[in-house]
């Protein structure tokens, strides 16, 4: 690896950390940032984010000793928010190519909705340190009562090869910027 490639790789990592910090701002004041590191890229027809997650204490209940449904949703939300931010920044999803970063920040919380979700807990996960892999597998524009984008995603959380949870989640983006309608 040349010095120039190392410098570019470090710059990308710093940019990802800046993007991650900005994406996690809604969680920072609540002490519920579970996503500690993430990277997003295009792999074939999918956009893929991998992330390192973990937390010492649940934000809503006494210690259960394992990752549960609430932590699944929080972890998923943090991964999808980061994935969408990186996708807008890096133009990874053609249907989002006209979005600016400000368009995304304005819509991050009010306009990103889970419309359908299914999960399968195969083995308990150690909530202190686990990994997540999220894939956007399909994006469709729909013009129902209002224009929206529907994203099909799948996600897996695992830890050291022992714990595993799978999920399929449909996301709807509403209040689209005018350029993407």
PDB file of C-alpha atoms in Angstrom:
ATOM      1  CA  UNK A   1       0.000   0.000   0.000  1.00  0.00           C
ATOM      2  CA  UNK A   2       1.408   3.386  -0.967  1.00  0.00           C
ATOM      3  CA  UNK A   3       1.596   6.361   1.356  1.00  0.00           C
ATOM      4  CA  UNK A   4      -1.082   8.082  -0.737  1.00  0.00           C
ATOM      5  CA  UNK A   5      -3.481   5.102  -0.339  1.00  0.00           C
ATOM      6  CA  UNK A   6      -2.820   4.980   3.421  1.00  0.00           C
ATOM      7  CA  UNK A   7      -3.561   8.693   3.698  1.00  0.00           C
ATOM      8  CA  UNK A   8      -6.778   8.269   1.672  1.00  0.00           C
ATOM      9  CA  UNK A   9      -7.836   5.286   3.814  1.00  0.00           C
ATOM     10  CA  UNK A  10      -7.265   7.269   7.033  1.00  0.00           C
ATOM     11  CA  UNK A  11      -9.207  10.216   5.589  1.00  0.00           C
ATOM     12  CA  UNK A  12     -12.111   7.863   4.750  1.00  0.00           C
ATOM     13  CA  UNK A  13     -12.043   6.451   8.279  1.00  0.00           C
ATOM     14  CA  UNK A  14     -12.082   9.954   9.791  1.00  0.00           C
ATOM     15  CA  UNK A  15     -14.941  10.954   7.479  1.00  0.00           C
ATOM     16  CA  UNK A  16     -16.868   7.840   8.528  1.00  0.00           C
ATOM     17  CA  UNK A  17     -16.329   8.661  12.214  1.00  0.00           C
ATOM     18  CA  UNK A  18     -17.541  12.233  11.640  1.00  0.00           C
ATOM     19  CA  UNK A  19     -20.579  10.914   9.776  1.00  0.00           C
ATOM     20  CA  UNK A  20     -21.217   8.340  12.513  1.00  0.00           C
ATOM     21  CA  UNK A  21     -21.035  10.970  15.253  1.00  0.00           C
ATOM     22  CA  UNK A  22     -23.466  13.220  13.365  1.00  0.00           C
ATOM     23  CA  UNK A  23     -25.826  10.304  12.719  1.00  0.00           C
ATOM     24  CA  UNK A  24     -25.801   9.273  16.396  1.00  0.00           C
ATOM     25  CA  UNK A  25     -26.551  12.770  17.769  1.00  0.00           C
ATOM     26  CA  UNK A  26     -30.211  11.904  18.541  1.00  0.00           C
ATOM     27  CA  UNK A  27     -28.973   9.072  20.766  1.00  0.00           C
ATOM     28  CA  UNK A  28     -25.946  10.754  22.352  1.00  0.00           C
ATOM     29  CA  UNK A  29     -27.814  12.728  25.010  1.00  0.00           C
ATOM     30  CA  UNK A  30     -29.812   9.671  26.021  1.00  0.00           C
ATOM     31  CA  UNK A  31     -26.776   7.410  26.514  1.00  0.00           C
ATOM     32  CA  UNK A  32     -28.076   4.975  23.911  1.00  0.00           C
ATOM     33  CA  UNK A  33     -25.376   5.012  21.249  1.00  0.00           C
ATOM     34  CA  UNK A  34     -24.855   1.317  20.534  1.00  0.00           C
ATOM     35  CA  UNK A  35     -23.173   1.700  17.115  1.00  0.00           C
ATOM     36  CA  UNK A  36     -19.476   2.401  17.736  1.00  0.00           C
ATOM     37  CA  UNK A  37     -17.976   1.926  14.277  1.00  0.00           C
ATOM     38  CA  UNK A  38     -19.469   1.420  10.816  1.00  0.00           C
ATOM     39  CA  UNK A  39     -18.595   1.284   7.143  1.00  0.00           C
ATOM     40  CA  UNK A  40     -20.907   1.271   4.127  1.00  0.00           C
ATOM     41  CA  UNK A  41     -20.208   0.196   0.570  1.00  0.00           C
ATOM     42  CA  UNK A  42     -21.923  -1.141  -2.505  1.00  0.00           C
ATOM     43  CA  UNK A  43     -21.654  -4.918  -3.017  1.00  0.00           C
ATOM     44  CA  UNK A  44     -23.276  -6.058  -6.253  1.00  0.00           C
ATOM     45  CA  UNK A  45     -26.873  -4.880  -6.259  1.00  0.00           C
ATOM     46  CA  UNK A  46     -26.971  -4.206  -2.509  1.00  0.00           C
ATOM     47  CA  UNK A  47     -25.740  -1.467  -0.206  1.00  0.00           C
ATOM     48  CA  UNK A  48     -24.058  -3.109   2.793  1.00  0.00           C
ATOM     49  CA  UNK A  49     -23.160  -1.646   6.183  1.00  0.00           C
ATOM     50  CA  UNK A  50     -21.117  -3.508   8.752  1.00  0.00           C
ATOM     51  CA  UNK A  51     -20.829  -2.166  12.253  1.00  0.00           C
ATOM     52  CA  UNK A  52     -19.451  -2.872  15.697  1.00  0.00           C
ATOM     53  CA  UNK A  53     -22.035  -2.393  18.426  1.00  0.00           C
ATOM     54  CA  UNK A  54     -22.378  -2.914  22.132  1.00  0.00           C
ATOM     55  CA  UNK A  55     -23.644  -1.468  25.393  1.00  0.00           C
ATOM     56  CA  UNK A  56     -22.952  -2.020  29.058  1.00  0.00           C
ATOM     57  CA  UNK A  57     -26.470  -1.491  30.361  1.00  0.00           C
ATOM     58  CA  UNK A  58     -29.864  -1.504  28.697  1.00  0.00           C
ATOM     59  CA  UNK A  59     -31.459   1.919  28.411  1.00  0.00           C
ATOM     60  CA  UNK A  60     -34.893   0.749  29.526  1.00  0.00           C
ATOM     61  CA  UNK A  61     -34.719  -2.330  31.782  1.00  0.00           C
ATOM     62  CA  UNK A  62     -32.563  -4.077  34.369  1.00  0.00           C
ATOM     63  CA  UNK A  63     -29.899  -6.413  33.031  1.00  0.00           C
ATOM     64  CA  UNK A  64     -31.500  -9.300  31.138  1.00  0.00           C
ATOM     65  CA  UNK A  65     -28.192 -10.948  30.293  1.00  0.00           C
ATOM     66  CA  UNK A  66     -28.893 -10.937  26.560  1.00  0.00           C
ATOM     67  CA  UNK A  67     -29.793  -8.854  23.535  1.00  0.00           C
ATOM     68  CA  UNK A  68     -33.581  -8.554  23.174  1.00  0.00           C
ATOM     69  CA  UNK A  69     -36.253  -7.075  20.878  1.00  0.00           C
ATOM     70  CA  UNK A  70     -35.855  -3.471  22.057  1.00  0.00           C
ATOM     71  CA  UNK A  71     -32.097  -3.611  21.545  1.00  0.00           C
ATOM     72  CA  UNK A  72     -32.722  -5.129  18.097  1.00  0.00           C
ATOM     73  CA  UNK A  73     -34.816  -2.113  17.085  1.00  0.00           C
ATOM     74  CA  UNK A  74     -32.368   0.437  18.529  1.00  0.00           C
ATOM     75  CA  UNK A  75     -29.412  -1.309  16.873  1.00  0.00           C
ATOM     76  CA  UNK A  76     -31.275  -1.624  13.575  1.00  0.00           C
ATOM     77  CA  UNK A  77     -32.302   2.042  13.641  1.00  0.00           C
ATOM     78  CA  UNK A  78     -28.726   3.156  14.232  1.00  0.00           C
ATOM     79  CA  UNK A  79     -27.454   0.977  11.378  1.00  0.00           C
ATOM     80  CA  UNK A  80     -30.138   2.137   8.922  1.00  0.00           C
ATOM     81  CA  UNK A  81     -29.666   5.806   9.836  1.00  0.00           C
ATOM     82  CA  UNK A  82     -25.926   5.481   9.253  1.00  0.00           C
ATOM     83  CA  UNK A  83     -26.467   3.488   6.043  1.00  0.00           C
ATOM     84  CA  UNK A  84     -28.791   6.146   4.646  1.00  0.00           C
ATOM     85  CA  UNK A  85     -26.418   8.978   5.597  1.00  0.00           C
ATOM     86  CA  UNK A  86     -23.473   7.199   3.938  1.00  0.00           C
ATOM     87  CA  UNK A  87     -25.640   6.368   0.913  1.00  0.00           C
ATOM     88  CA  UNK A  88     -26.573  10.020   0.444  1.00  0.00           C
ATOM     89  CA  UNK A  89     -22.973  11.187   0.981  1.00  0.00           C
ATOM     90  CA  UNK A  90     -21.436   8.587  -1.348  1.00  0.00           C
ATOM     91  CA  UNK A  91     -24.301   8.365  -3.896  1.00  0.00           C
ATOM     92  CA  UNK A  92     -24.758   4.621  -3.289  1.00  0.00           C
ATOM     93  CA  UNK A  93     -28.532   4.501  -3.887  1.00  0.00           C
ATOM     94  CA  UNK A  94     -29.667   5.977  -7.226  1.00  0.00           C
ATOM     95  CA  UNK A  95     -33.075   6.932  -5.777  1.00  0.00           C
ATOM     96  CA  UNK A  96     -31.279   9.138  -3.219  1.00  0.00           C
ATOM     97  CA  UNK A  97     -28.767  10.722  -5.599  1.00  0.00           C
ATOM     98  CA  UNK A  98     -30.532  14.102  -5.581  1.00  0.00           C
ATOM     99  CA  UNK A  99     -30.619  14.288  -1.796  1.00  0.00           C
ATOM    100  CA  UNK A 100     -28.205  16.623  -0.076  1.00  0.00           C
ATOM    101  CA  UNK A 101     -26.830  15.830   3.351  1.00  0.00           C
ATOM    102  CA  UNK A 102     -29.071  18.588   4.726  1.00  0.00           C
ATOM    103  CA  UNK A 103     -32.080  16.888   3.104  1.00  0.00           C
ATOM    104  CA  UNK A 104     -31.125  13.740   4.998  1.00  0.00           C
ATOM    105  CA  UNK A 105     -30.424  15.411   8.372  1.00  0.00           C
ATOM    106  CA  UNK A 106     -33.793  17.194   8.163  1.00  0.00           C
ATOM    107  CA  UNK A 107     -35.554  13.858   7.550  1.00  0.00           C
ATOM    108  CA  UNK A 108     -33.492  11.415   9.626  1.00  0.00           C
ATOM    109  CA  UNK A 109     -35.955  11.087  12.496  1.00  0.00           C
ATOM    110  CA  UNK A 110     -39.369  12.208  11.196  1.00  0.00           C
ATOM    111  CA  UNK A 111     -39.282  10.630   7.734  1.00  0.00           C
ATOM    112  CA  UNK A 112     -37.652   7.199   8.155  1.00  0.00           C
ATOM    113  CA  UNK A 113     -40.340   4.721   9.222  1.00  0.00           C
ATOM    114  CA  UNK A 114     -40.341   0.997   9.839  1.00  0.00           C
ATOM    115  CA  UNK A 115     -43.409  -0.337   8.024  1.00  0.00           C
ATOM    116  CA  UNK A 116     -42.833  -4.069   8.482  1.00  0.00           C
ATOM    117  CA  UNK A 117     -40.414  -6.204  10.475  1.00  0.00           C
ATOM    118  CA  UNK A 118     -39.780  -9.849  11.200  1.00  0.00           C
ATOM    119  CA  UNK A 119     -37.030 -11.243  13.420  1.00  0.00           C
ATOM    120  CA  UNK A 120     -35.651 -14.645  14.225  1.00  0.00           C
ATOM    121  CA  UNK A 121     -33.558 -15.162  17.348  1.00  0.00           C
ATOM    122  CA  UNK A 122     -31.370 -18.188  16.724  1.00  0.00           C
ATOM    123  CA  UNK A 123     -29.078 -17.943  19.769  1.00  0.00           C
ATOM    124  CA  UNK A 124     -28.714 -15.292  22.538  1.00  0.00           C
ATOM    125  CA  UNK A 125     -26.267 -12.467  21.791  1.00  0.00           C
ATOM    126  CA  UNK A 126     -23.802 -10.925  24.223  1.00  0.00           C
ATOM    127  CA  UNK A 127     -25.022  -7.321  24.258  1.00  0.00           C
ATOM    128  CA  UNK A 128     -21.666  -5.901  25.379  1.00  0.00           C
ATOM    129  CA  UNK A 129     -19.995  -6.606  22.036  1.00  0.00           C
ATOM    130  CA  UNK A 130     -21.676  -7.666  18.821  1.00  0.00           C
ATOM    131  CA  UNK A 131     -21.589  -7.014  15.105  1.00  0.00           C
ATOM    132  CA  UNK A 132     -24.296  -6.014  12.685  1.00  0.00           C
ATOM    133  CA  UNK A 133     -24.546  -6.377   8.934  1.00  0.00           C
ATOM    134  CA  UNK A 134     -27.374  -4.516   7.208  1.00  0.00           C
ATOM    135  CA  UNK A 135     -28.176  -4.764   3.510  1.00  0.00           C
ATOM    136  CA  UNK A 136     -30.499  -2.612   1.426  1.00  0.00           C
ATOM    137  CA  UNK A 137     -31.625  -5.130  -1.179  1.00  0.00           C
ATOM    138  CA  UNK A 138     -34.321  -3.194  -3.056  1.00  0.00           C
ATOM    139  CA  UNK A 139     -35.628   0.374  -3.379  1.00  0.00           C
ATOM    140  CA  UNK A 140     -38.939   1.264  -4.999  1.00  0.00           C
ATOM    141  CA  UNK A 141     -40.636   4.601  -5.600  1.00  0.00           C
ATOM    142  CA  UNK A 142     -44.373   4.574  -4.843  1.00  0.00           C
ATOM    143  CA  UNK A 143     -46.889   7.354  -5.226  1.00  0.00           C
ATOM    144  CA  UNK A 144     -49.797   6.412  -2.983  1.00  0.00           C
ATOM    145  CA  UNK A 145     -51.494   9.142  -0.971  1.00  0.00           C
ATOM    146  CA  UNK A 146     -48.085  10.816  -1.169  1.00  0.00           C
ATOM    147  CA  UNK A 147     -44.757   9.981  -2.837  1.00  0.00           C
ATOM    148  CA  UNK A 148     -42.491   7.660  -0.862  1.00  0.00           C
ATOM    149  CA  UNK A 149     -39.540   5.324  -1.194  1.00  0.00           C
ATOM    150  CA  UNK A 150     -39.778   1.749   0.085  1.00  0.00           C
ATOM    151  CA  UNK A 151     -36.533   0.023   1.049  1.00  0.00           C
ATOM    152  CA  UNK A 152     -36.282  -3.709   1.608  1.00  0.00           C
ATOM    153  CA  UNK A 153     -33.515  -4.543   4.069  1.00  0.00           C
ATOM    154  CA  UNK A 154     -32.149  -7.505   5.912  1.00  0.00           C
ATOM    155  CA  UNK A 155     -29.942  -7.495   8.972  1.00  0.00           C
ATOM    156  CA  UNK A 156     -27.959  -9.923  11.065  1.00  0.00           C
ATOM    157  CA  UNK A 157     -26.502  -9.351  14.501  1.00  0.00           C
ATOM    158  CA  UNK A 158     -23.958 -11.812  15.869  1.00  0.00           C
ATOM    159  CA  UNK A 159     -21.241 -12.111  18.480  1.00  0.00           C
ATOM    160  CA  UNK A 160     -18.053 -14.173  18.360  1.00  0.00           C
ATOM    161  CA  UNK A 161     -19.857 -16.817  16.323  1.00  0.00           C
ATOM    162  CA  UNK A 162     -22.154 -17.838  19.199  1.00  0.00           C
ATOM    163  CA  UNK A 163     -25.185 -15.528  19.231  1.00  0.00           C
ATOM    164  CA  UNK A 164     -27.269 -14.733  16.165  1.00  0.00           C
ATOM    165  CA  UNK A 165     -30.399 -12.754  15.299  1.00  0.00           C
ATOM    166  CA  UNK A 166     -31.758 -12.278  11.788  1.00  0.00           C
ATOM    167  CA  UNK A 167     -34.279  -9.724  10.614  1.00  0.00           C
ATOM    168  CA  UNK A 168     -36.095  -8.496   7.539  1.00  0.00           C
ATOM    169  CA  UNK A 169     -37.246  -4.909   7.757  1.00  0.00           C
ATOM    170  CA  UNK A 170     -39.154  -2.751   5.295  1.00  0.00           C
ATOM    171  CA  UNK A 171     -38.401   0.961   5.605  1.00  0.00           C
ATOM    172  CA  UNK A 172     -40.496   3.746   4.141  1.00  0.00           C
ATOM    173  CA  UNK A 173     -39.024   7.193   3.471  1.00  0.00           C
ATOM    174  CA  UNK A 174     -41.728   9.865   3.457  1.00  0.00           C
ATOM    175  CA  UNK A 175     -41.552  13.641   2.915  1.00  0.00           C
ATOM    176  CA  UNK A 176     -39.156  13.227   0.002  1.00  0.00           C
ATOM    177  CA  UNK A 177     -37.185  16.246  -1.207  1.00  0.00           C
ATOM    178  CA  UNK A 178     -38.797  17.690  -4.347  1.00  0.00           C
ATOM    179  CA  UNK A 179     -35.931  16.595  -6.606  1.00  0.00           C
ATOM    180  CA  UNK A 180     -36.363  12.906  -5.759  1.00  0.00           C
ATOM    181  CA  UNK A 181     -40.097  12.726  -6.568  1.00  0.00           C
TER     182      UNK A 181
END
